[in-house]
Amino acid sequence: MNETIRADFPILSQQVYGHPLVYLDNAATTQKPRSVVEAIAQQYYTTNANVHRGVHYLSQQATDLHEAARERVRRFINANKASEIVFTRGTTEAINLLATSGGEAFLNEGDEVIVSEMEHHSNIVPWQLLRQRKGIVIKPCPITDQGALDMEALARLFTPRTRLVSLCHVSNVLGTVNPIRQIAEMVHAHGALLAVDAAQSVPHRRVDVQEMGCDFLSFSGHKAYGPTGIGVLYGREALLEQMPPYQGGGEMIARVSFEKTTYAQLPYKFEAGTPDYVGSHALAVALDYMENLGLETIAAHERTITDYATARLSTIPGLRIYGTTADKEAVIAFNIEGIHPLDLGTLLDRLGIAIRTGHHCAEPLMKRFGTEGMARASFALYTTRAEIDQLVGAIERVRKMF
Ligand code: PMP
């Protein structure tokens, strides 16, 4: 399966510093299959016009593609209605939209938002901005030494002031998969809302918002084989209806006068300005690509690669893996005794191997594990065992230098 799949990703066949590229930074962004790149070119060559505004042929074609993409996303995450799919620039903008607009609608001074110690900064800082504006309280849920959410501690954090719980589905560092369905039941029993950051789950496993029982969910196209600059905020219709617009401008209005402006219906109320209609279509093509391969097939392949990499890395003396829960996604964060992760990353790069090093936009998590940074190898549907062997071999070479 791998050779034909790798041929779909021309970028993977290049050399870096005279070595075949081994791209293991997929949690930061995935590479794009030919079909996605070609969809972008084709749209600019044949179907480019601004959407929703024109009566002319091209504008209608572009609008149809954009709205078909919304429906494609709806189907992919099994939302009830396409109007529950708001296009954003990515996960970060989706969470900022929620914190700003949802913060206005649902949160008052003294109300509490629960996040966790394993959150990406994009699921921490927007809530801190809201804290500055409205005086909400942010309560971080601790995690265990294995990197699991501490469910008993979570249960204890709820008070009558808890309004919202905002958690990642999958940690971008530990790979931990949080039990969202179980958490949703807990959250709703307390009369609160649940927002899920699915940036690291959508690329790897089936995400079904109805089955998960979440109220909001966000993800980024570029981490799921789609283009940069497009992402999604899903929200339950009844909740989105209560939220004020996020930005003002074209597209999001019904009528405008200097005295009074009325807003467009969902989801356009949240989509001010010209949307990334080329990106939305290319995202739909990326989702097609994943579904054509089969989400279960992708997940099974990545499971094999992750297990293999875990086993091989574990044989390296002094190597510690962070995040050792049983249900873990295709990412391995680690440190090697006596080698700074930045040195490791830099030296591996000279051998053609792209990993990520640093705090991974999760400084509180680094603090939790008492480290400044970690190295991280993250996998995708095109990652091969041979690449894992190259990683391990290269780490062994680097170790001999220290
Ligand atoms: N949440 C998680 C868990 C992530 O891994 C990332 C990206 N590293 C983000 C949010 C932010 O995504 P984006 O930069 O695409 O907005």
Coordinates of C-alpha atoms and ligand atoms in Angstrom, one line a residue:
M1 CA 0.0 0.0 0.0
N2 CA 2.8 2.4 0.9
E3 CA 4.6 2.8 -2.4
T4 CA 1.5 3.8 -4.4
I5 CA 0.4 6.1 -1.5
R6 CA 3.8 7.8 -1.3
A7 CA 3.7 8.5 -5.0
D8 CA 0.6 10.7 -4.3
F9 CA 2.9 13.0 -2.2
P10 CA 5.7 14.2 -4.6
I11 CA 7.4 16.2 -1.8
L12 CA 8.3 13.0 0.0
S13 CA 10.7 11.8 -2.7
Q14 CA 13.2 14.6 -2.4
Q15 CA 16.7 14.6 -0.8
V16 CA 17.7 16.8 2.1
Y17 CA 21.4 17.4 2.6
G18 CA 22.1 14.4 0.4
H19 CA 19.8 12.1 2.3
P20 CA 16.3 10.9 1.4
L21 CA 13.8 13.1 3.3
V22 CA 12.2 11.4 6.3
Y23 CA 9.3 13.6 7.3
L24 CA 8.2 13.0 10.8
D25 CA 6.7 16.4 11.7
N26 CA 3.1 15.5 10.7
A27 CA 1.5 16.8 13.9
A28 CA 2.7 20.2 12.9
T29 CA 1.4 19.9 9.3
T30 CA 0.9 17.0 6.9
Q31 CA 2.1 16.9 3.3
K32 CA -0.6 17.2 0.6
P33 CA -1.5 14.6 -2.0
R34 CA -1.5 15.6 -5.6
S35 CA -5.3 15.7 -5.8
V36 CA -5.4 18.5 -3.2
V37 CA -2.6 20.5 -4.9
E38 CA -4.2 20.0 -8.3
A39 CA -7.7 21.0 -7.0
I40 CA -6.2 24.3 -5.9
A41 CA -4.6 24.9 -9.3
Q42 CA -7.7 23.8 -11.2
Q43 CA -9.9 26.1 -9.3
Y44 CA -7.7 29.1 -10.0
Y45 CA -7.4 28.0 -13.7
T46 CA -11.1 27.4 -14.2
T47 CA -13.5 28.3 -11.4
N48 CA -12.2 31.4 -9.6
A49 CA -14.7 34.0 -8.6
N50 CA -15.9 35.5 -5.4
V51 CA -18.6 33.5 -3.7
H52 CA -22.2 34.3 -2.6
R53 CA -22.2 37.7 -4.3
G54 CA -22.2 37.3 -8.1
V55 CA -25.1 36.3 -10.3
H56 CA -22.7 35.3 -13.0
Y57 CA -21.7 31.8 -14.0
L58 CA -18.3 31.6 -12.4
S59 CA -19.4 33.0 -9.1
Q60 CA -22.2 30.4 -8.9
Q61 CA -19.8 27.6 -9.7
A62 CA -17.4 28.8 -7.0
T63 CA -20.3 29.2 -4.5
D64 CA -21.5 25.6 -5.3
L65 CA -18.0 24.2 -4.6
H66 CA -17.7 26.2 -1.4
E67 CA -21.1 25.0 -0.1
A68 CA -20.5 21.5 -1.3
A69 CA -17.3 21.6 0.8
R70 CA -19.3 22.6 3.9
E71 CA -21.6 19.7 3.3
R72 CA -18.5 17.4 2.8
V73 CA -17.2 18.5 6.2
R74 CA -20.6 18.0 7.8
R75 CA -20.7 14.5 6.6
F76 CA -17.1 13.9 7.7
I77 CA -17.8 14.8 11.3
N78 CA -21.4 13.7 11.2
A79 CA -22.9 17.1 12.2
N80 CA -26.6 17.5 12.0
K81 CA -26.7 20.4 9.6
A82 CA -24.3 22.1 7.2
S83 CA -25.2 25.4 8.9
E84 CA -23.4 24.1 12.0
I85 CA -20.1 24.2 10.1
V86 CA -18.3 27.5 10.3
F87 CA -15.2 27.9 8.1
T88 CA -12.3 29.6 9.9
R89 CA -8.5 29.9 9.3
G90 CA -7.8 26.9 11.4
T91 CA -8.2 25.5 14.9
T92 CA -6.7 28.6 16.5
E93 CA -9.2 30.9 14.9
A94 CA -12.0 28.5 15.7
I95 CA -11.2 28.5 19.4
N96 CA -10.7 32.3 19.4
L97 CA -14.1 32.7 17.8
L98 CA -15.6 30.4 20.5
A99 CA -13.9 32.3 23.3
T100 CA -14.8 35.7 22.0
S101 CA -18.3 35.1 20.8
G102 CA -19.3 32.2 23.0
G103 CA -17.6 34.0 25.8
E104 CA -19.9 36.9 25.2
A105 CA -23.0 34.7 25.1
F106 CA -22.4 32.1 27.8
L107 CA -19.8 33.4 30.3
N108 CA -19.9 36.1 33.0
E109 CA -17.6 37.3 35.7
G110 CA -16.7 34.5 38.1
D111 CA -17.9 31.8 35.7
E112 CA -15.4 28.9 35.3
V113 CA -13.8 27.3 32.3
I114 CA -12.0 24.0 32.7
V115 CA -9.1 23.2 30.4
S116 CA -6.3 20.7 31.0
E117 CA -2.5 20.6 31.5
M118 CA -2.1 19.0 28.1
E119 CA -3.6 21.8 26.1
H120 CA -2.0 23.5 23.1
H121 CA -1.5 27.2 23.7
S122 CA -4.4 27.9 21.3
N123 CA -6.7 26.3 23.9
I124 CA -5.3 28.3 26.8
V125 CA -4.5 31.8 25.6
P126 CA -8.0 32.6 24.1
W127 CA -9.5 31.8 27.5
Q128 CA -6.9 34.0 29.2
L129 CA -7.9 36.9 26.9
L130 CA -11.5 36.3 27.9
R131 CA -10.4 36.3 31.5
Q132 CA -8.9 39.7 31.0
R133 CA -12.1 41.0 29.4
K134 CA -14.7 39.4 31.6
G135 CA -13.1 38.1 34.8
I136 CA -13.8 34.4 34.2
V137 CA -11.9 31.8 36.1
I138 CA -9.7 29.2 34.3
K139 CA -9.2 25.8 36.0
P140 CA -6.6 23.5 34.6
C141 CA -7.3 19.8 35.0
P142 CA -4.1 17.8 36.1
I143 CA -2.8 14.8 34.1
T144 CA -1.2 11.6 35.4
D145 CA 2.4 10.6 35.0
Q146 CA 1.4 8.4 32.0
G147 CA -0.1 11.5 30.4
A148 CA -3.8 10.6 30.9
L149 CA -6.4 13.2 32.0
D150 CA -6.9 12.7 35.7
M151 CA -10.6 11.9 35.5
E152 CA -11.2 12.0 39.3
A153 CA -9.5 15.4 39.5
L154 CA -11.7 16.5 36.6
A155 CA -14.8 15.4 38.4
R156 CA -13.7 17.5 41.5
L157 CA -13.1 20.6 39.5
F158 CA -16.8 21.1 38.7
T159 CA -18.8 23.7 40.7
P160 CA -22.1 25.4 40.1
R161 CA -20.1 28.1 38.3
T162 CA -18.6 25.7 35.7
R163 CA -19.9 26.8 32.3
L164 CA -17.6 25.3 29.8
V165 CA -15.0 22.6 29.5
S166 CA -12.5 22.9 26.6
L167 CA -10.2 19.9 26.0
C168 CA -8.2 18.4 23.2
H169 CA -9.4 15.1 21.8
V170 CA -5.8 14.1 21.2
S171 CA -2.7 15.7 22.7
N172 CA -0.2 17.1 20.2
V173 CA 2.7 16.0 22.4
L174 CA 1.6 12.9 24.4
G175 CA -0.7 11.4 21.8
T176 CA -3.2 10.8 24.6
V177 CA -6.7 10.2 23.4
N178 CA -9.2 11.7 25.8
P179 CA -12.4 9.8 26.5
I180 CA -14.7 12.6 25.1
R181 CA -18.0 10.7 25.2
Q182 CA -17.5 9.9 28.9
I183 CA -16.4 13.5 29.5
A184 CA -19.4 14.9 27.6
E185 CA -21.7 13.0 30.0
M186 CA -19.9 14.4 33.0
V187 CA -20.0 18.0 31.6
H188 CA -23.6 17.9 30.6
A189 CA -24.6 16.4 34.0
H190 CA -23.2 19.6 35.5
G191 CA -25.2 21.7 33.0
A192 CA -22.0 22.9 31.3
L193 CA -20.8 22.9 27.6
L194 CA -18.0 20.9 26.0
A195 CA -15.7 22.2 23.4
V196 CA -13.2 19.8 21.7
D197 CA -10.0 20.7 20.0
A198 CA -9.8 17.9 17.4
A199 CA -6.7 19.3 15.5
Q200 CA -4.8 16.1 16.3
S201 CA -7.7 13.6 16.0
V202 CA -9.4 14.4 12.7
P203 CA -6.2 13.4 10.7
H204 CA -6.1 10.0 12.3
R205 CA -9.5 8.6 13.4
R206 CA -13.2 8.9 12.8
V207 CA -14.6 12.0 14.6
D208 CA -18.3 11.9 15.0
V209 CA -19.6 15.0 16.8
Q210 CA -23.0 13.4 17.6
E211 CA -21.5 10.2 18.9
M212 CA -19.0 12.2 21.0
G213 CA -21.7 14.4 22.4
C214 CA -19.7 17.6 22.2
D215 CA -21.2 21.0 21.8
F216 CA -18.3 22.5 19.8
L217 CA -15.4 21.1 17.9
S218 CA -12.5 22.6 16.0
F219 CA -9.9 21.4 13.6
S220 CA -7.4 22.6 10.9
G221 CA -7.3 21.5 7.3
H222 CA -3.6 21.6 7.0
K223 CA -3.1 18.8 9.6
A224 CA -5.5 16.6 7.6
Y225 CA -3.8 16.7 4.2
G226 CA -5.6 19.8 3.2
P227 CA -4.3 23.3 2.6
T228 CA -3.2 25.9 5.1
G229 CA -5.6 28.8 5.9
I230 CA -8.8 26.8 6.3
G231 CA -10.3 25.2 9.4
V232 CA -13.6 24.5 11.0
L233 CA -15.6 25.4 14.0
Y234 CA -18.5 23.1 14.5
G235 CA -21.2 24.2 17.0
R236 CA -24.6 23.0 17.8
E237 CA -27.2 25.1 16.0
A238 CA -29.0 26.2 19.1
L239 CA -25.8 27.5 20.6
L240 CA -24.4 29.2 17.5
E241 CA -27.8 31.0 17.3
Q242 CA -27.2 32.5 20.7
M243 CA -23.7 33.8 19.9
P244 CA -23.1 37.3 18.6
P245 CA -21.0 37.7 15.4
Y246 CA -17.2 37.4 15.7
Q247 CA -16.1 39.9 13.1
G248 CA -18.1 42.5 11.2
G249 CA -18.0 43.1 7.4
G250 CA -19.4 41.7 4.2
E251 CA -21.0 38.2 4.0
M252 CA -22.1 38.2 7.7
I253 CA -25.0 40.8 7.3
A254 CA -28.6 40.6 6.3
R255 CA -29.2 44.4 6.0
V256 CA -27.0 47.3 6.8
S257 CA -27.9 50.9 7.5
F258 CA -26.2 53.5 9.7
E259 CA -28.9 53.1 12.3
K260 CA -29.1 49.4 12.4
T261 CA -27.6 46.3 10.9
T262 CA -29.1 42.8 11.0
Y263 CA -27.0 39.7 10.6
A264 CA -27.0 36.8 8.2
Q265 CA -28.3 33.4 9.1
L266 CA -26.0 30.6 10.2
P267 CA -23.2 30.0 9.4
Y268 CA -22.6 33.2 7.5
K269 CA -23.1 35.3 10.6
F270 CA -19.6 34.1 11.6
E271 CA -17.9 34.3 8.3
A272 CA -17.2 38.0 7.7
G273 CA -15.3 38.9 4.5
T274 CA -14.4 36.8 1.5
P275 CA -14.0 33.2 2.7
D276 CA -11.1 30.9 1.7
Y277 CA -13.3 29.3 -0.9
V278 CA -10.4 27.7 -2.7
G279 CA -9.2 26.3 0.6
S280 CA -12.6 24.9 1.5
H281 CA -12.8 23.0 -1.8
A282 CA -9.3 21.7 -1.4
L283 CA -10.1 20.6 2.2
A284 CA -13.1 18.7 0.8
V285 CA -10.7 17.0 -1.7
A286 CA -8.4 16.1 1.2
L287 CA -11.2 14.5 3.2
D288 CA -12.2 12.6 0.1
Y289 CA -8.6 11.4 -0.2
M290 CA -8.7 10.1 3.4
E291 CA -12.1 8.4 3.0
N292 CA -11.1 6.8 -0.3
L293 CA -8.1 5.2 1.5
G294 CA -10.4 4.4 4.4
L295 CA -10.2 5.9 7.9
E296 CA -9.9 2.5 9.5
T297 CA -7.1 1.5 7.1
I298 CA -5.2 4.7 7.9
A299 CA -5.7 4.2 11.6
A300 CA -4.5 0.6 11.4
H301 CA -1.4 1.6 9.5
E302 CA -0.6 4.4 11.9
R303 CA -1.2 2.0 14.9
T304 CA 1.4 -0.4 13.4
I305 CA 3.9 2.4 12.8
T306 CA 3.4 3.9 16.2
D307 CA 3.8 0.5 18.0
Y308 CA 6.9 -0.3 15.9
A309 CA 8.4 3.1 16.6
T310 CA 7.7 2.9 20.3
A311 CA 9.3 -0.6 20.5
R312 CA 12.4 0.5 18.5
L313 CA 12.9 3.8 20.4
S314 CA 12.5 2.1 23.7
T315 CA 15.6 0.1 23.1
I316 CA 17.8 3.2 23.0
P317 CA 19.6 3.7 26.3
G318 CA 18.6 6.9 28.2
L319 CA 15.5 7.5 26.0
R320 CA 12.4 8.5 27.8
I321 CA 9.0 8.6 26.1
Y322 CA 6.4 11.0 27.4
G323 CA 2.8 9.8 27.1
T324 CA 2.4 6.1 27.6
T325 CA -1.3 5.6 27.8
A326 CA -2.7 2.5 26.0
D327 CA -4.9 4.4 23.5
K328 CA -2.4 6.7 21.9
E329 CA -2.2 8.5 18.6
A330 CA 0.6 8.6 16.1
V331 CA 3.0 10.9 17.9
I332 CA 5.9 10.1 20.2
A333 CA 7.5 12.8 22.3
F334 CA 10.8 11.9 23.9
N335 CA 14.1 13.0 25.4
I336 CA 17.5 11.4 25.6
E337 CA 19.6 11.7 28.7
G338 CA 22.5 14.1 28.1
I339 CA 21.3 15.4 24.7
H340 CA 19.4 18.6 24.4
P341 CA 16.4 18.1 22.2
L342 CA 17.4 21.1 20.0
D343 CA 20.8 19.6 19.4
L344 CA 19.2 16.3 18.5
G345 CA 16.7 17.9 16.1
T346 CA 19.5 19.9 14.4
L347 CA 21.7 16.9 14.0
L348 CA 18.9 14.7 12.7
D349 CA 18.0 17.4 10.2
R350 CA 21.5 17.1 8.7
L351 CA 20.7 13.4 8.2
G352 CA 17.5 14.3 6.3
I353 CA 15.2 13.6 9.2
A354 CA 12.6 16.2 10.1
I355 CA 11.3 16.0 13.7
R356 CA 10.1 18.8 15.9
T357 CA 11.8 20.0 19.1
G358 CA 10.9 22.6 21.7
H359 CA 7.9 23.2 23.8
H360 CA 5.4 22.2 21.1
C361 CA 3.1 25.2 22.0
A362 CA 2.4 23.5 25.3
E363 CA 4.6 25.1 27.9
P364 CA 2.4 24.1 30.9
L365 CA 2.8 20.5 29.8
M366 CA 6.6 20.9 29.7
K367 CA 6.4 22.3 33.2
R368 CA 4.3 19.3 34.3
F369 CA 7.0 16.9 33.1
G370 CA 9.8 19.1 34.5
T371 CA 11.5 19.8 31.1
E372 CA 12.2 22.8 28.9
G373 CA 11.4 20.9 25.8
M374 CA 11.1 17.5 24.0
A375 CA 11.8 15.9 20.7
R376 CA 8.7 14.7 18.8
A377 CA 8.3 12.3 15.9
S378 CA 4.8 12.3 14.5
F379 CA 3.5 10.0 11.8
A380 CA 1.0 10.0 8.9
L381 CA -0.6 7.6 6.5
Y382 CA 2.5 7.6 4.3
T383 CA 5.1 6.9 7.1
T384 CA 7.0 3.7 6.6
R385 CA 8.8 1.2 8.9
A386 CA 12.0 2.0 6.9
E387 CA 11.6 5.6 8.0
I388 CA 11.4 4.6 11.6
D389 CA 14.5 2.5 11.1
Q390 CA 16.3 5.5 9.7
L391 CA 15.2 7.6 12.6
V392 CA 16.5 5.1 15.1
G393 CA 19.7 4.6 13.2
A394 CA 20.3 8.3 13.1
I395 CA 19.6 8.7 16.8
E396 CA 22.2 6.1 17.5
R397 CA 24.7 8.0 15.3
V398 CA 23.9 11.2 17.2
R399 CA 24.3 9.5 20.6
K400 CA 27.8 8.4 19.7
M401 CA 28.7 12.1 19.3
F402 CA 27.9 12.9 22.9
Ligands
PMP1 N1 -4.6 22.4 18.9 C1 -3.7 21.4 18.8 C2 -3.9 20.1 19.7 C3 -2.7 21.4 17.9 O1 -1.8 20.4 17.7 C4 -2.6 22.6 17.1 C5 -1.4 22.8 16.1 N2 -0.2 22.3 16.5 C6 -3.5 23.6 17.3 C7 -4.5 23.5 18.2 C8 -3.4 24.9 16.5 O2 -3.7 24.6 15.1 P1 -3.5 25.8 14.0 O3 -2.1 26.3 14.2 O4 -3.7 25.0 12.7 O5 -4.6 26.8 14.2

